[in-house]
Coordinates of C-alpha atoms in Angstrom, one line a residue:
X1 CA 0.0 0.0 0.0
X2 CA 1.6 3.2 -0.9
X3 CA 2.0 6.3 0.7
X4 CA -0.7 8.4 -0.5
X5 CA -3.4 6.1 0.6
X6 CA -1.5 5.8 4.4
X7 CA -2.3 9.3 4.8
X8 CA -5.5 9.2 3.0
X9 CA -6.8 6.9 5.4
X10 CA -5.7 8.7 8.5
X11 CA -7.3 11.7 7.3
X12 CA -10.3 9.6 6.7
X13 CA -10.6 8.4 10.0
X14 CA -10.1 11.9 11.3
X15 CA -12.9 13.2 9.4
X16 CA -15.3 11.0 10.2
X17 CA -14.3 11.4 14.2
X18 CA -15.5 15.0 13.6
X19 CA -18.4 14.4 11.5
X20 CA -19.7 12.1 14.5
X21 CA -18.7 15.1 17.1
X22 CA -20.5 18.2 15.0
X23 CA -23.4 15.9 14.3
X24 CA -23.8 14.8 17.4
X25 CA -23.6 18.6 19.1
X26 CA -19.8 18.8 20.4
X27 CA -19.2 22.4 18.5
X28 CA -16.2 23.0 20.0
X29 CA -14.7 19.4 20.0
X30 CA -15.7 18.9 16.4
X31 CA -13.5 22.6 15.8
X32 CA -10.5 21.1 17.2
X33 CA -10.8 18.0 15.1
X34 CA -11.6 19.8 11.7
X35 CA -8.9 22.2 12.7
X36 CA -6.0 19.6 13.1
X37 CA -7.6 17.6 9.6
X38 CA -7.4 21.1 8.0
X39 CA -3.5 21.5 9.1
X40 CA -2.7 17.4 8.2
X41 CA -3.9 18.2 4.5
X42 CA -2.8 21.8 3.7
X43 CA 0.9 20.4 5.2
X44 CA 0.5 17.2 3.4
X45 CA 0.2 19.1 -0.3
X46 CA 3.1 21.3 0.2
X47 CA 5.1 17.7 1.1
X48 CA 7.4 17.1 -2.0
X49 CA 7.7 13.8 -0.4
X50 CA 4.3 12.7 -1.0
X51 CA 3.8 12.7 -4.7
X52 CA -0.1 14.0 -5.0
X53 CA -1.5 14.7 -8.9
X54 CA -2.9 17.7 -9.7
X55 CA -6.5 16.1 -9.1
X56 CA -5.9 14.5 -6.0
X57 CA -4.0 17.9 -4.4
X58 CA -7.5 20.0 -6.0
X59 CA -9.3 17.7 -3.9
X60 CA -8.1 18.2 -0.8
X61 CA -7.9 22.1 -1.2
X62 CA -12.1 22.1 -1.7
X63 CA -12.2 20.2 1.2
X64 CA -9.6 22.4 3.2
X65 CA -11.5 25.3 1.9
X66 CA -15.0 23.5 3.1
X67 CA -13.6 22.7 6.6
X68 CA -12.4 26.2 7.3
X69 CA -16.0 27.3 6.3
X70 CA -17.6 24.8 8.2
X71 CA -15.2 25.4 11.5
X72 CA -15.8 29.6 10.9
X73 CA -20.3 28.0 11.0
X74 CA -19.4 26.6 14.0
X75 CA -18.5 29.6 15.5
X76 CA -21.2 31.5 14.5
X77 CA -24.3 29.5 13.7
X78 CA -25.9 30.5 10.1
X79 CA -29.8 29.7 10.4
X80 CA -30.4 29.2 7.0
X81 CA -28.4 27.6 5.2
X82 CA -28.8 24.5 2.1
X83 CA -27.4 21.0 1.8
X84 CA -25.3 21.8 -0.7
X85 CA -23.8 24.7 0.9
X86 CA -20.1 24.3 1.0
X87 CA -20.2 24.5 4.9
X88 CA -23.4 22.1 5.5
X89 CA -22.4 19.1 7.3
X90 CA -24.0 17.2 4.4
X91 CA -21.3 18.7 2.3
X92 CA -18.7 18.0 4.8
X93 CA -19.7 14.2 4.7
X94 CA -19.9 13.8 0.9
X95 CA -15.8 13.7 1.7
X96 CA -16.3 11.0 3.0
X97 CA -15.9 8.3 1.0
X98 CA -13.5 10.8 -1.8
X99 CA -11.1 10.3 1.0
X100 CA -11.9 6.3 1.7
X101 CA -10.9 5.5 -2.4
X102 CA -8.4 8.2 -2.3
X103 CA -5.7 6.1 -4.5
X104 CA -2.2 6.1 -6.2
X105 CA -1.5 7.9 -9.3
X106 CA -1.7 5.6 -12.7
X107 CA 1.7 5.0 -14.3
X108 CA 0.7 7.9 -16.7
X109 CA 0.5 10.1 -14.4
X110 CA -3.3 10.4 -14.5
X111 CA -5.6 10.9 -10.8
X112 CA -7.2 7.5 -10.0
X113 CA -10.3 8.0 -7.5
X114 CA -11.4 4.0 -7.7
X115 CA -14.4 2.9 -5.5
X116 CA -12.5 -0.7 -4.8
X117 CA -10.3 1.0 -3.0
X118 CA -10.7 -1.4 0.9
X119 CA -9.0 -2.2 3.6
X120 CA -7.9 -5.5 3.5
X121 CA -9.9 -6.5 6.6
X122 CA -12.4 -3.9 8.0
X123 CA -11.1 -4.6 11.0
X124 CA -7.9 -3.2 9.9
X125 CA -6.6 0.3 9.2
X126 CA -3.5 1.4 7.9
X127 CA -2.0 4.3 9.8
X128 CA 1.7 5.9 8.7
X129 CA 4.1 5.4 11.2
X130 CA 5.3 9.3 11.6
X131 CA 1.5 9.4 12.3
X132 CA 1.1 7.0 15.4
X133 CA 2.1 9.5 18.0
X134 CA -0.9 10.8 17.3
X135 CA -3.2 8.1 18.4
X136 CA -3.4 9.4 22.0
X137 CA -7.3 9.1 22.8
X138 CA -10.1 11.1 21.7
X139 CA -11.9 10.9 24.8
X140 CA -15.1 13.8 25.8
X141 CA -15.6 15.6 29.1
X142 CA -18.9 15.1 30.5
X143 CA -21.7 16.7 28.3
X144 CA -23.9 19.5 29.3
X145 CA -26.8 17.9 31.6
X146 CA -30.3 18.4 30.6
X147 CA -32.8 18.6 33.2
X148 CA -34.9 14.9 33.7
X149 CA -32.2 13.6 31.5
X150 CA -30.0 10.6 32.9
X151 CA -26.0 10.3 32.1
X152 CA -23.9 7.4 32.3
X153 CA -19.8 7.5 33.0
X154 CA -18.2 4.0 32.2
X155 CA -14.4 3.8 33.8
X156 CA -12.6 0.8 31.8
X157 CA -10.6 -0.2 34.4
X158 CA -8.2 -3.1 32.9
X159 CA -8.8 -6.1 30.2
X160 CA -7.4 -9.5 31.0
X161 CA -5.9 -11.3 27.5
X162 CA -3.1 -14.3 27.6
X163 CA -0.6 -12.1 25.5
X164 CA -1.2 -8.8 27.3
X165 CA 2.5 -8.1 27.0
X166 CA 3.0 -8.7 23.7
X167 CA 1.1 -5.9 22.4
X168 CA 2.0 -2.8 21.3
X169 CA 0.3 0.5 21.1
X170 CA -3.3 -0.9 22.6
X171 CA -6.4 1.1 22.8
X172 CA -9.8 0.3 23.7
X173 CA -12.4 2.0 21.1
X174 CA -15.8 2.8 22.9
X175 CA -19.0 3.0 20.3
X176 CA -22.6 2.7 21.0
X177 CA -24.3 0.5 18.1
X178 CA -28.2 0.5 17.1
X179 CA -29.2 -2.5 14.6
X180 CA -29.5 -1.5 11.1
X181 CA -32.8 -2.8 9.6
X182 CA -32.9 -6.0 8.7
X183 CA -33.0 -5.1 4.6
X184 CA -29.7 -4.1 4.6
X185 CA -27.9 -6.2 7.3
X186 CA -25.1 -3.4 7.5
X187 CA -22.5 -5.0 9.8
X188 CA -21.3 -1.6 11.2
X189 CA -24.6 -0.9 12.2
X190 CA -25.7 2.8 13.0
X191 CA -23.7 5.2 15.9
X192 CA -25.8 6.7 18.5
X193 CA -23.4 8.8 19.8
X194 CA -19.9 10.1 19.3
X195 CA -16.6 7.0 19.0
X196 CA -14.5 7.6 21.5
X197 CA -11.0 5.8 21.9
X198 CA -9.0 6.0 25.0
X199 CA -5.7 7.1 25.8
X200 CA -2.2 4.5 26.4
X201 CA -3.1 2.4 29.4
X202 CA -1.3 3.2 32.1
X203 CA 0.3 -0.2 33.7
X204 CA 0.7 -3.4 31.7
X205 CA 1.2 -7.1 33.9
X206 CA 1.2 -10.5 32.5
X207 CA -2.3 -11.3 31.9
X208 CA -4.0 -7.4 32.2
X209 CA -3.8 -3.7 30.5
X210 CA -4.5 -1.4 32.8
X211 CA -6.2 1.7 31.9
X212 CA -8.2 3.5 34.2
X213 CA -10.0 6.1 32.2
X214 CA -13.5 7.5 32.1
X215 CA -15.4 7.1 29.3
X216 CA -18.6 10.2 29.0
X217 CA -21.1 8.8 26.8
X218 CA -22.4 11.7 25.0
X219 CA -26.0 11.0 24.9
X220 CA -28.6 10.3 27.5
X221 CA -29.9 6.9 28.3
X222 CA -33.3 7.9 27.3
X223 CA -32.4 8.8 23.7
X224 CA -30.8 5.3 23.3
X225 CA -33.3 2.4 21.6
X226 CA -33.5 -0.4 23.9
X227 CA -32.1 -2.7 21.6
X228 CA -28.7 -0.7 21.2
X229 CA -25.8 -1.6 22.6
X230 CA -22.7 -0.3 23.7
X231 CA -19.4 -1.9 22.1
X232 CA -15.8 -1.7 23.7
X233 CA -13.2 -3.2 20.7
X234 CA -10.0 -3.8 21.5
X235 CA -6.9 -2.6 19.1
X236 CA -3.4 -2.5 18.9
X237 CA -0.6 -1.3 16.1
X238 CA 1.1 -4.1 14.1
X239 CA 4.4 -2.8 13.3
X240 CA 5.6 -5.3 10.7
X241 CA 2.2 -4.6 8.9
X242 CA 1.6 -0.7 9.7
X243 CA -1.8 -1.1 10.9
X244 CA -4.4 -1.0 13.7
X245 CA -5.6 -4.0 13.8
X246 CA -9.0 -5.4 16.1
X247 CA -8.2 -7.8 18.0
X248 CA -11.1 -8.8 20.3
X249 CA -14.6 -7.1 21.2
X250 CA -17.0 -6.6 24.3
X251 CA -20.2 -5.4 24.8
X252 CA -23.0 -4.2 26.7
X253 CA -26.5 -4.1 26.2
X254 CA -29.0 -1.0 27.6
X255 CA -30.8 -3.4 29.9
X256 CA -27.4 -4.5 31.6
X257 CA -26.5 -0.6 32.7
X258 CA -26.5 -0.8 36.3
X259 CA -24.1 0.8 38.4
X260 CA -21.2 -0.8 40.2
X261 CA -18.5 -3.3 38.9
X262 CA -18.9 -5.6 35.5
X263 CA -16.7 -8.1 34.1
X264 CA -18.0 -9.0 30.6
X265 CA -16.7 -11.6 28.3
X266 CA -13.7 -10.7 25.5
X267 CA -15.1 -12.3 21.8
X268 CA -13.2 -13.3 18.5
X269 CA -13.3 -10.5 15.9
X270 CA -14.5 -9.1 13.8
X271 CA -16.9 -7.0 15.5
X272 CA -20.8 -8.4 15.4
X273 CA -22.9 -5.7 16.5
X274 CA -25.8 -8.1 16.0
X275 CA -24.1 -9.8 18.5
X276 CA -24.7 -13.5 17.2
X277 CA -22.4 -16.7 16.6
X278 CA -20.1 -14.9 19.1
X279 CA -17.0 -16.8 19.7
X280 CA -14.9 -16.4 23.3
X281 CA -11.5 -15.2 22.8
X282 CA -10.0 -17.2 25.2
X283 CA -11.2 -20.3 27.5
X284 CA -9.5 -19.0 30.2
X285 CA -11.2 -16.0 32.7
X286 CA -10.0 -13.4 31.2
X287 CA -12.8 -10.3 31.1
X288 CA -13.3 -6.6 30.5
X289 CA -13.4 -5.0 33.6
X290 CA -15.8 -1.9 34.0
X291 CA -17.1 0.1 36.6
X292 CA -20.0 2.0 35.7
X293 CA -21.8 5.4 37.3
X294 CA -25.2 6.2 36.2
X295 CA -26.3 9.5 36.9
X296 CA -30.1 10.0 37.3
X297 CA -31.9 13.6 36.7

């Protein structure tokens, strides 16, 4: 995989982190992120190192000149304003997937922008390795409370796996998942509130990483469908590959919130979020340990 489309799929990832925080009413978090995406692409098409076409670097200066628009929105909310203005969120996410099949120029020199463009394994992403020290949690303070709304804080405390040790780079990534309709069967299913992804843990022993963070979910428990569920997937950086890679799942369902500790069961990826045919990673009693604080109205 070249070099272009290492970047390309950071930026990629970074985009749709923000998307999912000025959707989901984070203003000022979603400012940050567009900010640093803006400064990652108007750096990367100065870099005579990383050999863009002439299409490929017009493309990312619209959508440099659409995130600036959309960040300068944010600071001052427009109330009218059309789908297909350059500074709509709508517009924003048609980037999307113009930065997912973002690909290598031809030998000719001509701009290829291929729709087969995919990861190898969606539970796989390639990240540049000048880009890892980046990757150091994207975790929310608590939102604003709204009155007769209930809150819920979720403090991953440590996750028990055989080869704890062995890994490098691990994160926990924290999503909340409803099911897609059954017509379409997507297996990412939809997010109900802003990905989150925690920082380094802090202590690795034989058989646990420690991490001791708390995780804000973004939206109250009463805008959640009862059949969502809230996923905790495991990753880690494969140096002789370049990638993130999944290596094992968790998850909670809404009728399981109660507060105090949890241990829930570690599965096989990839991740299922229709939560079927799940496969233990390991037979011995290794868990996700949680501690969760609900916080009524």
């Amino acid at each position: 995989m070249d070099k272009i489309t290492k970047y390309a799929s950071n930026w990629h990832l970074n985009l749709v982190t923000a998307i999912n925080l000025d959707r989901w009413g984070q203003p000022v978090e979603a400012i940050v992120n567009y900010k640093r995406l803006s400064k990652q692409i108007s750096c990367a098409t100065v870099d005579r190192n990383l050999p863009l076409t002439a299409e490929q670097k017009k493309l990312c200066g619209i959508l440099v000149m659409n995130l600036d628009l959309r960040i300068k929105l944010l600071d001052n909310p427009h109330p009218q304003l059309g789908d297909n203005d350059p500074a709509s969120l709508e517009k924003i996410s048609s980037f999307v997937p113009k930065l997912e099949n973002l690909s290598v120029s031809t030998s000719d020199g001509a701009s290829c922008l291929s729709s087969s463009t995919s990861h190898k394994d969606s539970d796989n992403y390639l990240l540049s390795h000048d880009m890892r020290g980046s990757l150091q949690g994207s975790l929310l303070p608590q939102p604003s409370r709204q009155a007769g709304k209930t809150y819920l804080t979720i403090k991953i405390e440590k996750i028990g796996l055989k080869d704890a040790i062995d890994l490098t780079d691990p994160f926990i990534t924290v999503s909340i998942k409803g099911m897609s309709t059954l017509i379409d069967r997507n297996p990412s299913g939809c997010d109900l509130s802003p990905v989150q992804n925690t920082p380094p843990p802090t202590k690795e022993e034989m058989t646990y990483i420690v991490f001791d963070v708390n995780v804000h979910i973004q939206s109250c428990l009463e805008e959640l469908p009862d059949n969502c569920a809230i996923f905790f997937e495991f990753c880690h950086y494969k140096p002789h590959k370049q990638i993130i890679s999944t290596k094992c799942f968790s998850f909670l369902e809404k009728d399981e919130l109660v507060n105090g500790a949890l241990a829930l069961e570690i599965y096989k990826k990839p991740t299922n979020v229709f939560r079927q045919n799940l496969r233990l990673l390991s037979r011995k009693p290794l868990f996700l340990h949680l501690n969760l604080s609900i916080i009524p109205p």
